[in-house]
Amino acid sequence: MGRLFLRLIEEDAAYELHAGLSSRDDLEDVVGADLVVDVTVPAVSPGIVEKAVRAGIPVLVGTSGWSEPRLADLRRVVAEVDGPGVLVVPNFSVGSVLATAFATMAARFYESVEIVETHHPGKVDSPSGTAIRTAELIAEARRDLGPVRAPHVDQRARGQQVASVPVHSLRLPGIEARQEVIFGGTGETLSLVHDTTSQAAYEQGIRVSLAAVTTVTGVVVGLDKLLPLGAPGA
């Protein structure tokens, strides 16, 4: 993702690279930038984001692992320093955003929901940030209905529960990214599947996010907040 961001930034005359850093470089090098993009790893991402916020620099976060507890900590930091906005994007694919929106719509109609997410072997975190976000949004959509029905979750093979939704993570060669949300109801199942076959799927979302992040206030989560997902005329 870092290489993809660098290419898109180099191709756009509106941006000039201040510094390209790895997760092991000195964070002081972000000082003086107008915008920080964090696409590192979950273990170091919170430190990078907090450093940028306290330096008064808006941040675009594309690193996985930003669950609701981490976001709550980030909101406290931003409020404490009255800092710049932070845009956290679990997935830059428009198709993925739509699939999650559809899953949120369906969540109220089914008591049983499970997620299977598959990524390449190089992905270091599991569940994926997209799966975590999807599960959290499903739980929010069902807030007045209660948690999803998930029997035998005490068994390790039943996956990890995220906001009551069992999530199963696969890491396999030959695949970029895939997420399936499976709903079970009386006499039927509904599956919503999104496949990413190339990183080109992220380019539109990255451009939209780069253009929007400096206008964000507080902590904003999700590419869906930047896209016109409502029905025409709504």
Tab-separated table of C-alpha atoms in Angstrom, residues 18-121:
chain	number	residue	atom	x	y	z
A	18	HIS	CA	7.788	15.610	2.263
A	19	ALA	CA	9.299	12.331	3.542
A	20	GLY	CA	8.797	8.632	2.914
A	21	LEU	CA	9.302	6.761	6.182
A	22	SER	CA	9.271	3.161	7.284
A	23	SER	CA	7.858	2.051	10.634
A	24	ARG	CA	11.432	2.089	12.022
A	25	ASP	CA	12.327	5.686	11.055
A	26	ASP	CA	12.423	8.721	13.344
A	27	LEU	CA	8.909	10.126	13.713
A	28	GLU	CA	10.308	13.641	14.031
A	29	ASP	CA	10.635	13.576	10.247
A	30	VAL	CA	6.865	14.047	9.919
A	31	VAL	CA	7.138	17.549	11.415
A	32	GLY	CA	6.670	20.164	8.711
A	33	ALA	CA	4.376	18.052	6.545
A	34	ASP	CA	0.871	19.230	5.650
A	35	LEU	CA	-0.540	15.704	5.764
A	36	VAL	CA	0.559	12.328	7.127
A	37	VAL	CA	-0.466	9.050	5.480
A	38	ASP	CA	-0.099	6.006	7.729
A	39	VAL	CA	0.000	2.622	5.981
A	40	THR	CA	2.301	0.765	8.357
A	41	VAL	CA	1.447	-2.103	10.718
A	42	PRO	CA	-1.016	-2.282	13.647
A	43	ALA	CA	1.720	-2.372	16.305
A	44	VAL	CA	3.169	1.039	15.400
A	45	SER	CA	0.232	2.812	13.763
A	46	PRO	CA	-1.255	4.358	16.951
A	47	GLY	CA	2.089	5.959	17.861
A	48	ILE	CA	2.518	7.431	14.406
A	49	VAL	CA	-1.001	8.832	14.349
A	50	GLU	CA	-0.714	10.342	17.837
A	51	LYS	CA	2.631	11.944	16.935
A	52	ALA	CA	1.099	13.585	13.868
A	53	VAL	CA	-2.024	14.745	15.732
A	54	ARG	CA	0.045	16.319	18.517
A	55	ALA	CA	2.162	18.033	15.839
A	56	GLY	CA	-1.021	19.526	14.361
A	57	ILE	CA	-0.950	17.506	11.140
A	58	PRO	CA	-4.066	15.869	9.599
A	59	VAL	CA	-3.736	12.099	9.189
A	60	LEU	CA	-5.062	9.580	6.687
A	61	VAL	CA	-4.886	6.087	8.217
A	62	GLY	CA	-4.930	3.067	5.926
A	63	THR	CA	-3.442	0.616	8.442
A	64	SER	CA	-5.588	-2.298	9.639
A	65	GLY	CA	-6.341	-3.065	13.258
A	66	TRP	CA	-8.223	0.086	14.247
A	67	SER	CA	-10.988	-1.522	16.288
A	68	GLU	CA	-13.466	0.529	18.318
A	69	PRO	CA	-11.324	0.527	21.526
A	70	ARG	CA	-8.358	1.968	19.602
A	71	LEU	CA	-10.604	4.531	17.939
A	72	ALA	CA	-11.930	5.572	21.333
A	73	ASP	CA	-8.357	6.242	22.522
A	74	LEU	CA	-7.660	8.238	19.360
A	75	ARG	CA	-10.790	10.349	19.843
A	76	ARG	CA	-9.592	11.223	23.342
A	77	VAL	CA	-6.201	12.355	22.008
A	78	VAL	CA	-7.754	14.476	19.260
A	79	ALA	CA	-10.153	16.075	21.747
A	80	GLU	CA	-7.394	16.626	24.315
A	81	VAL	CA	-5.188	18.639	21.960
A	82	ASP	CA	-8.053	20.056	19.886
A	83	GLY	CA	-6.077	18.552	17.078
A	84	PRO	CA	-6.509	18.180	13.337
A	85	GLY	CA	-8.821	15.655	11.755
A	86	VAL	CA	-8.017	11.969	11.346
A	87	LEU	CA	-9.583	9.908	8.556
A	88	VAL	CA	-9.403	6.151	9.170
A	89	VAL	CA	-10.154	4.029	6.101
A	90	PRO	CA	-10.320	0.251	6.718
A	91	ASN	CA	-10.647	-0.402	2.974
A	92	PHE	CA	-10.123	1.963	0.032
A	93	SER	CA	-12.147	-0.187	-2.388
A	94	VAL	CA	-15.498	1.294	-3.399
A	95	GLY	CA	-16.836	-2.239	-3.950
A	96	SER	CA	-15.856	-3.252	-0.435
A	97	VAL	CA	-17.583	-0.184	1.001
A	98	LEU	CA	-20.751	-1.058	-0.910
A	99	ALA	CA	-20.634	-4.708	0.225
A	100	THR	CA	-20.343	-3.599	3.849
A	101	ALA	CA	-23.226	-1.162	3.387
A	102	PHE	CA	-25.383	-3.971	1.961
A	103	ALA	CA	-24.416	-6.216	4.896
A	104	THR	CA	-25.454	-3.499	7.336
A	105	MET	CA	-28.823	-3.239	5.571
A	106	ALA	CA	-29.369	-7.012	5.793
A	107	ALA	CA	-28.277	-7.301	9.431
A	108	ARG	CA	-31.680	-6.391	10.836
A	109	PHE	CA	-33.398	-9.231	8.975
A	110	TYR	CA	-31.233	-12.177	10.124
A	111	GLU	CA	-30.311	-13.377	13.610
A	112	SER	CA	-27.280	-15.380	12.461
A	113	VAL	CA	-24.319	-13.680	10.742
A	114	GLU	CA	-20.745	-14.849	10.215
A	115	ILE	CA	-17.828	-13.375	8.265
A	116	VAL	CA	-15.100	-15.226	6.362
A	117	GLU	CA	-12.223	-13.013	5.243
A	118	THR	CA	-9.327	-14.241	3.102
A	119	HIS	CA	-6.086	-12.408	2.342
A	120	HIS	CA	-2.608	-13.084	0.984
A	121	PRO	CA	-0.080	-14.659	3.389
